[in-house]
mmCIF file of C-alpha atoms and ligand atoms in Angstrom:
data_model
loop_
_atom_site.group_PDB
_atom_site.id
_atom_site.type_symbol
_atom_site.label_atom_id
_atom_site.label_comp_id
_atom_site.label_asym_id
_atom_site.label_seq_id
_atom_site.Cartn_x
_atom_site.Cartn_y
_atom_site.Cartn_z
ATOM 1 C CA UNK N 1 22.568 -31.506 -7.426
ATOM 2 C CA UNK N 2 23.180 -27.601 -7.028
ATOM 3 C CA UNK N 3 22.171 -25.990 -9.761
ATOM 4 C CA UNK N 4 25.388 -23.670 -11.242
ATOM 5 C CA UNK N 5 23.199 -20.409 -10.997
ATOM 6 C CA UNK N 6 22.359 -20.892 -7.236
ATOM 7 C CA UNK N 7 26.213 -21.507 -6.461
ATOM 8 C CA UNK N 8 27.309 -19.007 -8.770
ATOM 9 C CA UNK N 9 24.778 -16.467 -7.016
ATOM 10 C CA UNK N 10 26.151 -17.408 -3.685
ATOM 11 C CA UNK N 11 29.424 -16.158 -4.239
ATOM 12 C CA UNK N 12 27.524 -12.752 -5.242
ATOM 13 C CA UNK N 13 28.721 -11.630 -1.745
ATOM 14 C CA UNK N 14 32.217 -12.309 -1.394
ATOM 15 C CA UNK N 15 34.415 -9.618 -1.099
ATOM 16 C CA UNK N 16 35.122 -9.403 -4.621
ATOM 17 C CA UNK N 17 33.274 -10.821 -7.029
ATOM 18 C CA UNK N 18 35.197 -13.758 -9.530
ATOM 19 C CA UNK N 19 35.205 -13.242 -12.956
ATOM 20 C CA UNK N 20 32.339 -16.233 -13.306
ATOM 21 C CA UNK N 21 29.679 -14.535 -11.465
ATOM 22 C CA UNK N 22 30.382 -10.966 -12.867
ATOM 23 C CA UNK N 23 29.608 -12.796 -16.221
ATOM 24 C CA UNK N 24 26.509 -14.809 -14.776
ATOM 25 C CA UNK N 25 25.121 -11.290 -13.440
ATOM 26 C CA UNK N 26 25.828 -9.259 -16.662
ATOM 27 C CA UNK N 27 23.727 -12.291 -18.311
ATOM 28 C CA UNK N 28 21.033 -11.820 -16.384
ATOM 29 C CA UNK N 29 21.309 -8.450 -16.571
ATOM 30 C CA UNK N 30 20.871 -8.206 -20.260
ATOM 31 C CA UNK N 31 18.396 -10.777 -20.198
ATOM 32 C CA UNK N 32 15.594 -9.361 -18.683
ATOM 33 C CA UNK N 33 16.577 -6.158 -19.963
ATOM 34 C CA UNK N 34 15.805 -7.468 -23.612
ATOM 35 C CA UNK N 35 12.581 -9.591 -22.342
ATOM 36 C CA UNK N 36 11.588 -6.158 -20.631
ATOM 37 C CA UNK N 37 12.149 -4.205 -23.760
ATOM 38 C CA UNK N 38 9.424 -6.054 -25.964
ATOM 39 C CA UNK N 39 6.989 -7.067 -23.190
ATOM 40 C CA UNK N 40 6.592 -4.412 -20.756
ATOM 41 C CA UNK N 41 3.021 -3.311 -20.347
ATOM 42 C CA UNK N 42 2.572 0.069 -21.360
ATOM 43 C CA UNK N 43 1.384 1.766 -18.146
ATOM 44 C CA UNK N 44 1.259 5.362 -17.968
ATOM 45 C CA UNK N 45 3.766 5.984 -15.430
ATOM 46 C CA UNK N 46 6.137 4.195 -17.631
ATOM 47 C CA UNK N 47 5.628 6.931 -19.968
ATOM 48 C CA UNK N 48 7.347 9.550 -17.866
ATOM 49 C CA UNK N 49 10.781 9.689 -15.900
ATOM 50 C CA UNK N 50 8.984 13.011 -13.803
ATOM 51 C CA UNK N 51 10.025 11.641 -10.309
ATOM 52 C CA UNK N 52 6.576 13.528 -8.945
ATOM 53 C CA UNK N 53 4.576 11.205 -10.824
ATOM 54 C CA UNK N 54 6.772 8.486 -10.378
ATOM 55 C CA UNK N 55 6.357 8.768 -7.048
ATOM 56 C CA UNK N 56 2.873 8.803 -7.108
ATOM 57 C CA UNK N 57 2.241 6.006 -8.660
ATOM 58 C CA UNK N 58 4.955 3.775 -6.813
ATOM 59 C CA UNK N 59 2.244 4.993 -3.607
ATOM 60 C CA UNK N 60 -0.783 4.278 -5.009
ATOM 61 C CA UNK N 61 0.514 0.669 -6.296
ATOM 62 C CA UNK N 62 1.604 -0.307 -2.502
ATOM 63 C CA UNK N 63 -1.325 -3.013 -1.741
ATOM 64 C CA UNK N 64 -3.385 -2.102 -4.881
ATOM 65 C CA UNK N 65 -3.502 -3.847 -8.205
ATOM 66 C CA UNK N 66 -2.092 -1.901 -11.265
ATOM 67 C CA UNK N 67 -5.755 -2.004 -13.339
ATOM 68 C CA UNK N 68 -7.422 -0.341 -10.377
ATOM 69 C CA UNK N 69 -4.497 2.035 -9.719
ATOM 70 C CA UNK N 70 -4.320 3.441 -13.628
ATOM 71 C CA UNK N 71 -7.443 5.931 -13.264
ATOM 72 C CA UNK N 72 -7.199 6.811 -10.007
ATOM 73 C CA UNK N 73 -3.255 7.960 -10.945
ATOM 74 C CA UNK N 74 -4.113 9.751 -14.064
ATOM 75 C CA UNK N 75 -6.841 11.669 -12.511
ATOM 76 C CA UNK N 76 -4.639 12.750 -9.559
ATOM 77 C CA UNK N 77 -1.901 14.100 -11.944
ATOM 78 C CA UNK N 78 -4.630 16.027 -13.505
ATOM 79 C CA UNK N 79 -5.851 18.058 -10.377
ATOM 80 C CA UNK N 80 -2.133 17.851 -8.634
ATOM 81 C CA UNK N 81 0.428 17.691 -11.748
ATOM 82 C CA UNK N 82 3.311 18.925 -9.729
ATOM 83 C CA UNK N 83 4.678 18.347 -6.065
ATOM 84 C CA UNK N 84 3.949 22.301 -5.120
ATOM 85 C CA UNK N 85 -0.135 21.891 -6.422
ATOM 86 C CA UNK N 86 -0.275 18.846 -4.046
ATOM 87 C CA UNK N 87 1.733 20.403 -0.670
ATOM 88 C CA UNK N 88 -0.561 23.768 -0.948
ATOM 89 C CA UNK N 89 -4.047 21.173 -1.627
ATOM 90 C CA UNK N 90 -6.665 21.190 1.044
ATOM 91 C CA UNK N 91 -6.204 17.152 2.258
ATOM 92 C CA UNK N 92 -9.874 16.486 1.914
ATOM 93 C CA UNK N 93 -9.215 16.962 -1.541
ATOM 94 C CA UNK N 94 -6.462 15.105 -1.632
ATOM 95 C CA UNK N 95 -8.274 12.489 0.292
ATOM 96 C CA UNK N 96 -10.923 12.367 -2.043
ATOM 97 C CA UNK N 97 -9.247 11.506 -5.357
ATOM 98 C CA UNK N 98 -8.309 8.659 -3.006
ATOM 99 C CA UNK N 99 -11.112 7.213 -2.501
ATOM 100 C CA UNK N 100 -11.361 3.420 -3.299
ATOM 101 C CA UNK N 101 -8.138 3.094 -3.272
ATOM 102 C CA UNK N 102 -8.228 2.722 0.755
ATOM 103 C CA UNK N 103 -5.466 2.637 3.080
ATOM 104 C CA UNK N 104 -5.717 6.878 3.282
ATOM 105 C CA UNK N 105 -2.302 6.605 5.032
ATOM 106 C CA UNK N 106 -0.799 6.750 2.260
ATOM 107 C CA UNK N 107 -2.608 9.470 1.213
ATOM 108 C CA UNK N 108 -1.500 11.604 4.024
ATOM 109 C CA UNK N 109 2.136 10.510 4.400
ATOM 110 C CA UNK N 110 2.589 11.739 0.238
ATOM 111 C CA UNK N 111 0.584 15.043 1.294
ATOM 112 C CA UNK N 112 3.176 15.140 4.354
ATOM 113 C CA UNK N 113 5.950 14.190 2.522
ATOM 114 C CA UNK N 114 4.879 16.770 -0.983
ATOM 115 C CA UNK N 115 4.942 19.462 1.493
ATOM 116 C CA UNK N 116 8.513 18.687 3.306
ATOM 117 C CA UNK N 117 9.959 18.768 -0.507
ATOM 118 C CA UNK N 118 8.520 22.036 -1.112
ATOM 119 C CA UNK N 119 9.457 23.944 2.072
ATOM 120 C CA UNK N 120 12.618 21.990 2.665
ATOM 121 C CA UNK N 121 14.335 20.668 -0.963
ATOM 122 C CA UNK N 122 13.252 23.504 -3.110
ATOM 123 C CA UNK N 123 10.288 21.089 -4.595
ATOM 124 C CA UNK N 124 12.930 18.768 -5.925
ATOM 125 C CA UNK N 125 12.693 14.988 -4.585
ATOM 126 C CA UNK N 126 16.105 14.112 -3.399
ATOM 127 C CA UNK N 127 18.045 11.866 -5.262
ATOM 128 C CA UNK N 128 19.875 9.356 -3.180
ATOM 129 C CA UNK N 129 17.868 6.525 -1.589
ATOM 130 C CA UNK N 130 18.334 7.732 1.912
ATOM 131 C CA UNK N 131 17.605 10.977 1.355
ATOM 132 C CA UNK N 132 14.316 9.704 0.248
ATOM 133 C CA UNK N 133 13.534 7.804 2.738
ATOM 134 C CA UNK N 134 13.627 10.231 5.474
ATOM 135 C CA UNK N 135 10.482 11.544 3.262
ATOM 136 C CA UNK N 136 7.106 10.768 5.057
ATOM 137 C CA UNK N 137 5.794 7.091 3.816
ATOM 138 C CA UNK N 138 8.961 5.886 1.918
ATOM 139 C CA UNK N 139 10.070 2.979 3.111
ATOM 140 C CA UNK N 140 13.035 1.062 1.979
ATOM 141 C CA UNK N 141 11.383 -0.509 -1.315
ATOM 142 C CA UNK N 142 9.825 2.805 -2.545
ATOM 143 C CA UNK N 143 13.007 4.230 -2.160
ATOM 144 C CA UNK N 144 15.007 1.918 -4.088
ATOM 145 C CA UNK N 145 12.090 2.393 -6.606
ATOM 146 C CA UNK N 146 11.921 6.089 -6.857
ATOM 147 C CA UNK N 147 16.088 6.502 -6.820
ATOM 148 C CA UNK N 148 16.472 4.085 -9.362
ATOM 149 C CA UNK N 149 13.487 4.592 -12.069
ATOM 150 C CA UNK N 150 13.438 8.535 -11.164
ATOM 151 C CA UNK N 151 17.195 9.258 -10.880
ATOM 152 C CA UNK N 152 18.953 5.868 -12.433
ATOM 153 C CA UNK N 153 20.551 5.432 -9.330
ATOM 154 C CA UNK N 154 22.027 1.445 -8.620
ATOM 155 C CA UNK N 155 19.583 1.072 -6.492
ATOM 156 C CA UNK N 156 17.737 -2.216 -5.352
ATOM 157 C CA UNK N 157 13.839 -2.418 -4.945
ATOM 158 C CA UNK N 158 12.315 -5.735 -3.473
ATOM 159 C CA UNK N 159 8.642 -6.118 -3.734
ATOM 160 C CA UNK N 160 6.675 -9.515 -3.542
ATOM 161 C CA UNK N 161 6.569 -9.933 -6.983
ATOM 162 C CA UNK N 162 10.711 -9.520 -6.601
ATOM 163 C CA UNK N 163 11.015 -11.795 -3.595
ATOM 164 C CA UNK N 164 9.120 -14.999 -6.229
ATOM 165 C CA UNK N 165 11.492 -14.270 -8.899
ATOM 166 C CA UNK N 166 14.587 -14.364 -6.557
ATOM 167 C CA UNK N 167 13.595 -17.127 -4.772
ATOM 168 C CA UNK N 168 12.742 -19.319 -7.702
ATOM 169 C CA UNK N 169 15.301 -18.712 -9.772
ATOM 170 C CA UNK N 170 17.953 -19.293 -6.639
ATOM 171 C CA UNK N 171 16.251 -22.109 -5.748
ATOM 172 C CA UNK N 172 15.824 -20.436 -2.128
ATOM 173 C CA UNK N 173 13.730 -22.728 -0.360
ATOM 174 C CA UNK N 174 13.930 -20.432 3.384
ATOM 175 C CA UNK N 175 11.101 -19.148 5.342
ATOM 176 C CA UNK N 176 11.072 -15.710 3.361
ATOM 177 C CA UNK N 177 9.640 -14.457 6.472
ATOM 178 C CA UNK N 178 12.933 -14.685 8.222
ATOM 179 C CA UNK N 179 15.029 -11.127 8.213
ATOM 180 C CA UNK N 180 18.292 -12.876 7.262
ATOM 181 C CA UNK N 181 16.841 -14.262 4.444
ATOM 182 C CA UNK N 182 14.806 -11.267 2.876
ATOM 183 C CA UNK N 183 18.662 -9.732 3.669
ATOM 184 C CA UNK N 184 20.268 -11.983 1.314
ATOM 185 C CA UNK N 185 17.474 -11.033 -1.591
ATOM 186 C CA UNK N 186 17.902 -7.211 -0.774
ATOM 187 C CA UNK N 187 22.034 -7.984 -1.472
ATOM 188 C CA UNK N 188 21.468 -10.092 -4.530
ATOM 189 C CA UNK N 189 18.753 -7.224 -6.169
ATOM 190 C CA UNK N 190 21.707 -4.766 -4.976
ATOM 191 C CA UNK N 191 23.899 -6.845 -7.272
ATOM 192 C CA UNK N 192 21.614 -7.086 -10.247
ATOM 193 C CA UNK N 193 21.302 -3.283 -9.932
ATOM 194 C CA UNK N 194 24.702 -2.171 -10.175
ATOM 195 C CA UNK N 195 24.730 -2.404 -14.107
ATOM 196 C CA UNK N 196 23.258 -0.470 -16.842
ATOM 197 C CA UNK N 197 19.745 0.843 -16.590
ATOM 198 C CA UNK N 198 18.928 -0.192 -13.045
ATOM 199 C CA UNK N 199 15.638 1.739 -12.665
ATOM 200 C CA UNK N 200 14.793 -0.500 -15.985
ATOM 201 C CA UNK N 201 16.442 -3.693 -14.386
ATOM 202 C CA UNK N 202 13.992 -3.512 -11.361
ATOM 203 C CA UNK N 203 11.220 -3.293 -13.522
ATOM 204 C CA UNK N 204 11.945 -5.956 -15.464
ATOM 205 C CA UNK N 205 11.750 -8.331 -11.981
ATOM 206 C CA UNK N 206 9.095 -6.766 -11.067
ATOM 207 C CA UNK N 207 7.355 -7.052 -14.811
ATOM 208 C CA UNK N 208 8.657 -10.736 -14.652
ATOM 209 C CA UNK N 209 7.086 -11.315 -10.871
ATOM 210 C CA UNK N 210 3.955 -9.977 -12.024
ATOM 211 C CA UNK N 211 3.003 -11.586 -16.063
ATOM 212 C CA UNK N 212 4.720 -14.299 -16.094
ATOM 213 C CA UNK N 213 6.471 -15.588 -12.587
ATOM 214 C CA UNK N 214 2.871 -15.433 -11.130
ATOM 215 C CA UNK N 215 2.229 -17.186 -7.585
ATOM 216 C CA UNK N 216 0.029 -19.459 -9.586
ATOM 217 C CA UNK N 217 1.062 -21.082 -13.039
ATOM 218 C CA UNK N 218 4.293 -19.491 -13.723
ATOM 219 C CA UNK N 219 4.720 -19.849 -17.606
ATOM 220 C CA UNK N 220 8.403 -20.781 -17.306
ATOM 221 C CA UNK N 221 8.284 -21.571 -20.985
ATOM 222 C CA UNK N 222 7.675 -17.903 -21.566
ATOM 223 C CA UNK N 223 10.422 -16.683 -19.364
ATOM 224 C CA UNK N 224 13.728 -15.508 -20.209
ATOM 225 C CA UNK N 225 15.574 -16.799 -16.991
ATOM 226 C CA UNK N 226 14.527 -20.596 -17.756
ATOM 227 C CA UNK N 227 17.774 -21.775 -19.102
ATOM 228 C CA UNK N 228 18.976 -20.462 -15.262
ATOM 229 C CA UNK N 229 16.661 -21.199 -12.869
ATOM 230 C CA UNK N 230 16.294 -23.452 -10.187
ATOM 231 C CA UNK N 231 12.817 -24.109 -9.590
ATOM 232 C CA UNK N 232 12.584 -25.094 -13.198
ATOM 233 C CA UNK N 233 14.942 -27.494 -13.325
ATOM 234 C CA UNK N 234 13.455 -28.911 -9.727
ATOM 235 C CA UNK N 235 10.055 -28.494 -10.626
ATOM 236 C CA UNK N 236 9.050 -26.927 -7.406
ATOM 237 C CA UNK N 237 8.265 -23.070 -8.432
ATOM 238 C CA UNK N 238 4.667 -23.066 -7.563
ATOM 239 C CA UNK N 239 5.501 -23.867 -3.918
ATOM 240 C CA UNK N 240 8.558 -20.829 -3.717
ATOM 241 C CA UNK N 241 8.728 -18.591 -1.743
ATOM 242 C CA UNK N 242 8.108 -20.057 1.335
ATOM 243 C CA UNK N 243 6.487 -18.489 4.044
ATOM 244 C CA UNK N 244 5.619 -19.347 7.416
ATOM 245 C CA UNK N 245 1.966 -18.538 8.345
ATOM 246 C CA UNK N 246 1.165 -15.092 9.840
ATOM 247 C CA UNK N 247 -0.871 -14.831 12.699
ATOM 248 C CA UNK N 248 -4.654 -14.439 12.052
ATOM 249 C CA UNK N 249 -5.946 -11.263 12.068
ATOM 250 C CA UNK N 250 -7.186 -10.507 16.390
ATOM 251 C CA UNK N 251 -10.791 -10.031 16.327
ATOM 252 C CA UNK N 252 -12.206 -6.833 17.822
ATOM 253 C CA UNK N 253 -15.905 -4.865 17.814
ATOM 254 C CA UNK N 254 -17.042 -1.837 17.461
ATOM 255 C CA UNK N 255 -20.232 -0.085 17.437
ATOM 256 C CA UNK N 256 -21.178 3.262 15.454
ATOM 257 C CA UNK N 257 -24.604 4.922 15.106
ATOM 258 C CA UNK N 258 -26.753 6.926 12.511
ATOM 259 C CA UNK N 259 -28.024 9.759 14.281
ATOM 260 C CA UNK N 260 -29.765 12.294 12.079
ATOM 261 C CA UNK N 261 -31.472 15.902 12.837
ATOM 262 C CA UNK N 262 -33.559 17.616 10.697
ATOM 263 C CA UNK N 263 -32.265 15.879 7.972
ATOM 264 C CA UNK N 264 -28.559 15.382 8.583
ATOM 265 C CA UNK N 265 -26.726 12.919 10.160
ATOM 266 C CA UNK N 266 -23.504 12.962 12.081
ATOM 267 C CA UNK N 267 -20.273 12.015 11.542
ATOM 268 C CA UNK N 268 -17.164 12.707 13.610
ATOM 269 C CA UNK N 269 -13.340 12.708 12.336
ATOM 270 C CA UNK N 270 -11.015 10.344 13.833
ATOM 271 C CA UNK N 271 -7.636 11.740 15.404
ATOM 272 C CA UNK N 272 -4.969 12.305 13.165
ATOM 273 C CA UNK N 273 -2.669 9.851 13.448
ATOM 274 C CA UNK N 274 -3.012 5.861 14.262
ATOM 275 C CA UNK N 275 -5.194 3.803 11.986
ATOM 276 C CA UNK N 276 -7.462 5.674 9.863
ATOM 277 C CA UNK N 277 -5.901 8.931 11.434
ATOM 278 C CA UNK N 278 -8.054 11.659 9.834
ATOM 279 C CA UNK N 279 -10.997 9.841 8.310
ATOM 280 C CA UNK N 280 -14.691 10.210 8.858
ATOM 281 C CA UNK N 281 -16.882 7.524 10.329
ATOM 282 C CA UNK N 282 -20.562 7.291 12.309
ATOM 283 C CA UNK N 283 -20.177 8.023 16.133
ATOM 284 C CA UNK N 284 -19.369 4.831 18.174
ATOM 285 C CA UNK N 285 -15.913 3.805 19.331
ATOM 286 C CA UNK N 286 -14.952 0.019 20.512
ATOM 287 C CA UNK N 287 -16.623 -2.453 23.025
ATOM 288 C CA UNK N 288 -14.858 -3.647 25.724
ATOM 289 C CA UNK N 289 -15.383 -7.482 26.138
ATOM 290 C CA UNK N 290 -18.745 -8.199 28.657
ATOM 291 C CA UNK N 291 -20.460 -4.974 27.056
ATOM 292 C CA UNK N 292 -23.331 -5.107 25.464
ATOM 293 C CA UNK N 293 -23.424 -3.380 21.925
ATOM 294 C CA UNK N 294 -25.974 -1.365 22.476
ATOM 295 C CA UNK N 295 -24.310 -0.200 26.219
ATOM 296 C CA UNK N 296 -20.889 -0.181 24.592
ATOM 297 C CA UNK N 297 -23.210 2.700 21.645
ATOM 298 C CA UNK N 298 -24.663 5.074 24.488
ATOM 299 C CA UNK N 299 -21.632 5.012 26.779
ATOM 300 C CA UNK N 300 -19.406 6.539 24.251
ATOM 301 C CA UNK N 301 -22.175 9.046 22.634
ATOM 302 C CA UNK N 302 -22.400 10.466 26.013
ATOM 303 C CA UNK N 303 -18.368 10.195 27.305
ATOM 304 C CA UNK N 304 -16.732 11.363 22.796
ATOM 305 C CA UNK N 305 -19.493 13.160 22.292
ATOM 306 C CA UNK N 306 -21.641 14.584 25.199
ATOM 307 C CA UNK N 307 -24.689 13.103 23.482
ATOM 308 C CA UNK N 308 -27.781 11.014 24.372
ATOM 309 C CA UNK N 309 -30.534 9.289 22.417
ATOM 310 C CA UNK N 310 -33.685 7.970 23.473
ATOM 311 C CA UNK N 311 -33.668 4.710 20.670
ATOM 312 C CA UNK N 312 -31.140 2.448 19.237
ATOM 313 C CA UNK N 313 -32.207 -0.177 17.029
ATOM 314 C CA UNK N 314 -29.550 -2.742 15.555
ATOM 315 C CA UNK N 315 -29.958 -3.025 11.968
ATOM 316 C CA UNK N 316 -27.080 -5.097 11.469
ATOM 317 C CA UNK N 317 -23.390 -6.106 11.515
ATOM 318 C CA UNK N 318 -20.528 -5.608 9.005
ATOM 319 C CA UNK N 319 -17.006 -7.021 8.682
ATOM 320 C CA UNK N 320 -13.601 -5.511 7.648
ATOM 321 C CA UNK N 321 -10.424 -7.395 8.107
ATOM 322 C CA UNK N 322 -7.296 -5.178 8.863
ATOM 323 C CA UNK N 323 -3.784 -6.239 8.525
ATOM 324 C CA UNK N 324 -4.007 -7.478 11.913
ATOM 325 C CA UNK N 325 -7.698 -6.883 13.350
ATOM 326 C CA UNK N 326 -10.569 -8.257 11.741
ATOM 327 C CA UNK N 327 -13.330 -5.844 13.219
ATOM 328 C CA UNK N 328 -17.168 -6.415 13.747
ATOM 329 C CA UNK N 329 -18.825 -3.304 13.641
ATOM 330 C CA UNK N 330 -22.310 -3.322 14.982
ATOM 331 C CA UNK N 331 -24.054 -0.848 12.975
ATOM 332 C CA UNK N 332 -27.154 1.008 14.767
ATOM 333 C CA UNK N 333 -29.850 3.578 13.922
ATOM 334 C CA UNK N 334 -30.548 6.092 16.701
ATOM 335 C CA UNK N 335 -33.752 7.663 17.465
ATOM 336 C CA UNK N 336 -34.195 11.123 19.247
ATOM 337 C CA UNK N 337 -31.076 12.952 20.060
ATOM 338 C CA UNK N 338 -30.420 14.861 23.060
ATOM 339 C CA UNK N 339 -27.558 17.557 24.246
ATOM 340 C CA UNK N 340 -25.110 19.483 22.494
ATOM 341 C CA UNK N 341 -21.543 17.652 21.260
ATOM 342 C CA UNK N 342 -18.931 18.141 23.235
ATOM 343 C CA UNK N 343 -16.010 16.225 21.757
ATOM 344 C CA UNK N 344 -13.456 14.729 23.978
ATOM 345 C CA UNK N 345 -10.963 12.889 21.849
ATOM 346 C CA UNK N 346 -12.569 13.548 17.969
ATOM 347 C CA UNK N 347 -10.571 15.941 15.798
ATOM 348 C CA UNK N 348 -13.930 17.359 14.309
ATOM 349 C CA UNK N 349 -17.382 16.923 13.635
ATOM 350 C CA UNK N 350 -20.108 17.909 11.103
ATOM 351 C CA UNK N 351 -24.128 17.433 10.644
ATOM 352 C CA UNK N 352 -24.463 16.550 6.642
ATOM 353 C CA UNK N 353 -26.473 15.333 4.427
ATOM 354 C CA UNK N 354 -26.265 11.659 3.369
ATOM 355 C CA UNK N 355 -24.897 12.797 0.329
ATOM 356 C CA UNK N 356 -21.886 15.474 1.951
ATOM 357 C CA UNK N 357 -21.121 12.731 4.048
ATOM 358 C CA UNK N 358 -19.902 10.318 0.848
ATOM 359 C CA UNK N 359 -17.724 13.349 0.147
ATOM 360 C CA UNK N 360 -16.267 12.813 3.085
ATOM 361 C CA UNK N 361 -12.522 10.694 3.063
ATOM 362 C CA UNK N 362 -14.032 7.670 5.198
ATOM 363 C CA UNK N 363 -12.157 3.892 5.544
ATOM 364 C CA UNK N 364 -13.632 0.369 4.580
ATOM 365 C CA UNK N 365 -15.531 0.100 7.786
ATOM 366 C CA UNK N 366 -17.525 3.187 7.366
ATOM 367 C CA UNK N 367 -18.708 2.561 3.736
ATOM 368 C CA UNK N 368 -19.949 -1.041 4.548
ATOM 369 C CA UNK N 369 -21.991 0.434 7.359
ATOM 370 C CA UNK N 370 -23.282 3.325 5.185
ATOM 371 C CA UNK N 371 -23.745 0.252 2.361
ATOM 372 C CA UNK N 372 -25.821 -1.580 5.340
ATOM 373 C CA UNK N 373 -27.822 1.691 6.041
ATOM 374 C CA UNK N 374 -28.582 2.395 2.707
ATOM 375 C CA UNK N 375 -26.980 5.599 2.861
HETATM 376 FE FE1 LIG F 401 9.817 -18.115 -12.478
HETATM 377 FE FE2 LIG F 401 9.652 -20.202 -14.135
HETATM 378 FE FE3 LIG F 401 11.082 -18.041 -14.791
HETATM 379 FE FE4 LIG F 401 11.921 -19.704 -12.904
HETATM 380 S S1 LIG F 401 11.666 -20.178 -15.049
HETATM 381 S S2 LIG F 401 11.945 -17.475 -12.803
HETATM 382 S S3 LIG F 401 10.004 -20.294 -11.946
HETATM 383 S S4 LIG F 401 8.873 -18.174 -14.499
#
C-alpha cells in the first residue's frame, strides 16, 4: 500500500497545491523545526548569521566531516575575519590554514570568489541564489545554503545527508544517481523551503541526515518524521537511497624525485588551474604506459625542468585515490644533480629546506611521498 505521505508529496508539484498537502508540508515544516530547536549541535557557525563566515564554513564542510572542519574554521576567521582581509591575503597563506583539509580547490575558488565580492559587490555577498552562484566555487547546493541560512531566502539546499532523508521518508526507491530523480528532491526541498525560517528548515534535514537518519542505523525511534515516513513503515531505510555503482576510480602512475643541493631540495608548483592547480609537489610528472619508472623520472627532469642526475634509487611507492584516478606514485631519491632549471610547463620553483617545503600548500600525493621519505 502507498503510504499517504508519499502520495500526498507527489502532488507537491501540481500546479497548485490542494489544501491536504499545504497542511502535510506546514506539518513537516514545524516538525523538524521544533526537533531542530532542542537538538541542534551547537557548532560555531551556527552561532553567527555573518554570511562571510557562513560561507566559509559551508566550503570547508564540502567533503570534510564537521569535527575536523571546527578548528580549521575558527582559526581561519581569526587571521581572515572579513571577506576584504581574505581577497587582499597572499594565497599561500590562505593555502596554508588549509592544510589537512585537502581538496585546495576550494581554497582557491573562495580566495577567487572573496576577491570578485570586494572589487565587484562592494564586499557584500549577494543575496539571491543566482547571484551567488556566479561566485567562483558555489555550486547549486552552497548556494541554496548561503541564500537561505545567510539571507533567509526560500531557498532549497540538497546535500547527501538531504537526499537520505528525502528519499526515506518518500519512500523513493530510484537510482538517486539519475538527474530526473535528484530533480524531483531539489522540487520537494524547494517546497519544504517556502515557509518560515527556511535557512533553519534546511538545517534541520541536514541535522536530521546527519545524527539521526545516518546511512547506517537510523534511530527512527528518535526521529520526528516517524509517524510520516515511508521507509519506516516498510522497513527498508537502511537500503535508501539507492544508487547505482560509480565507476572505479582509472588507475594512473606517476613518478616524482627528491633532489637536494647543499642542503635543499626541490620542489616545483603545479600550473594553476586543473587538479591540484597551484600546489607544490617533488619534480616528476606521469608515465606513459611501456615506460619504465625510472625512464618515465629522467625524461621529464630533463624535458619540465632542464635537469639531469647521475642516480635514482626507488625507495618506494605510495597511493592516493582521486575522485576518479587512483594514482601510484613511484617515489625516488636522486643522486648528483646536473644543469640549471629551465621550466617548461611549472608555474614556479624553489630550493628549500625540508622544513620550508611543509610550509608549502602541497596535495595528498605529495605528503605521503614526503611521509615515505621521511621528510
Ligand atoms: Fe529516517 Fe527513520 Fe526518520 Fe524515516 S523515520 S526519516 S528512516 S530516521
Amino acid at each position: 500500500m502507498r503510504s499517504p505521505v508519499r502520495a500526498v508529496y507527489s502532488l507537491c508539484m501540481a500546479e497548485s497545491i490542494s489544501a491536504e498537502t499545504s497542511q502535510l508540508l506546514t506539518r513537516t515544516r514545524s516538525m523538524l523545526l521544533d526537533w531542530y530547536d532542542s537538538h541542534k549541535r551547537d557548532l560555531p557557525w551556527r552561532r553567527t548569521r555573518d554570511p562571510y563566515a557562513v560561507w566559509v564554513s559551508e566550503t570547508m564542510l564540502q567533503q570534510t566531516r564537521v569535527e575536523t572542519v571546527i578548528p580549521y574554521y575558527e582559526r581561519f576567521l581569526v587571521r581572515f575575519p572579513d571577506v576584504e582581509s581574505l581577497a587582499s591575503a597572499e594565497s599561500e597563506e590562505v593555502y596554508a590554514l588549509w592544510t589537512a583539509l585537502g581538496y585546495y580547490s576550494r581554497a582557491r575558488n573562495l580566495q577567487a570568489a572573496a576577491r570578485v565580492v570586494v572589487e565587484e559587490h562592494g564586499g557584500r555577498l549577494p543575496e539571491e541564489a543566482n547571484a551567488l552562484r556566479g561566485l567562483q566555487g558555489v555550486g547549486r547546493y552552497t548556494a541554496g545554503a548561503l541564500a537561505s541560512i545567510a539571507f533567509d531566502r526560500p531557498e532549497p539546499a540538497v546535500d547527501g545527508n538531504v537526499v537520505r532523508v528525502l528519499a526515506r521518508l518518500l519512500g523513493v526507491r530510484k537510482d538517486t544517481g539519475r538527474k530526473a530523480v535528484m530533480d524531483r528532491f531539489w522540487q520537494i526541498a524547494a517546497e519544504l523551503a517556502r515557509g518560515p525560517r527556511p535557512g533553519q528548515l534546511n538545517q534541520a534535514l541536514m541535522e536530521l541526515g546527519a545524527m539521526v537518519c545516518r546511512p547506517r542505523s537510523p534511530v527512527c525511534q528518535a526521529c520526528p518524521l516517524e509517524a510520516l515516513c515511508d521507509a519506516a513503515r516498510v522497513g527498508d531505510a537502511e537500503a535508501l537511497p539507492k544508487k547505482s555503482k560509480k565507476k572505479p576510480p582509472r588507475p594512473v602512475q606517476a613518478v616524482a624525485g627528491w633532489i637536494e643541493r647543499r642542503g635543499r631540495a626541490l620542489v616545483v608548483q603545479r600550473p594553476h588551474g586543473g587538479l591540484l592547480g597551484g600546489m607544490w609537489e617533488l619534480p616528476g610528472g606521469g608515465i606513459e604506459d611501456g615506460t619504465g619508472a625510472e625512464q618515465a623520472l629522467r625524461h621529464h627532469l630533463a624535458q619540465r625542468l632542464g635537469l639531469a642526475v647521475t642516480h635514482a634509487e626507488q625507495v618506494g611507492e605510495v597511493e592516493h585515490v582521486f575522485t576518479h584516478r587512483r594514482l601510484r606514485l613511484h617515489v625516488f631519491r636522486c643522486g648528483p644533480v646536473s644543469g640549471r632549471v629551465r621550466r617548461s610547463d611549472l608555474a614556479s620553483h624553489r630550493w628549500l629546506s625540508p622544513a620550508g617545503i611543509a610550509k608549502l600548500p602541497h596535495g595528498g600525493p605529495t605528503r605521503k611521498a614526503l611521509a615515505l621519505l621521511g621528510r
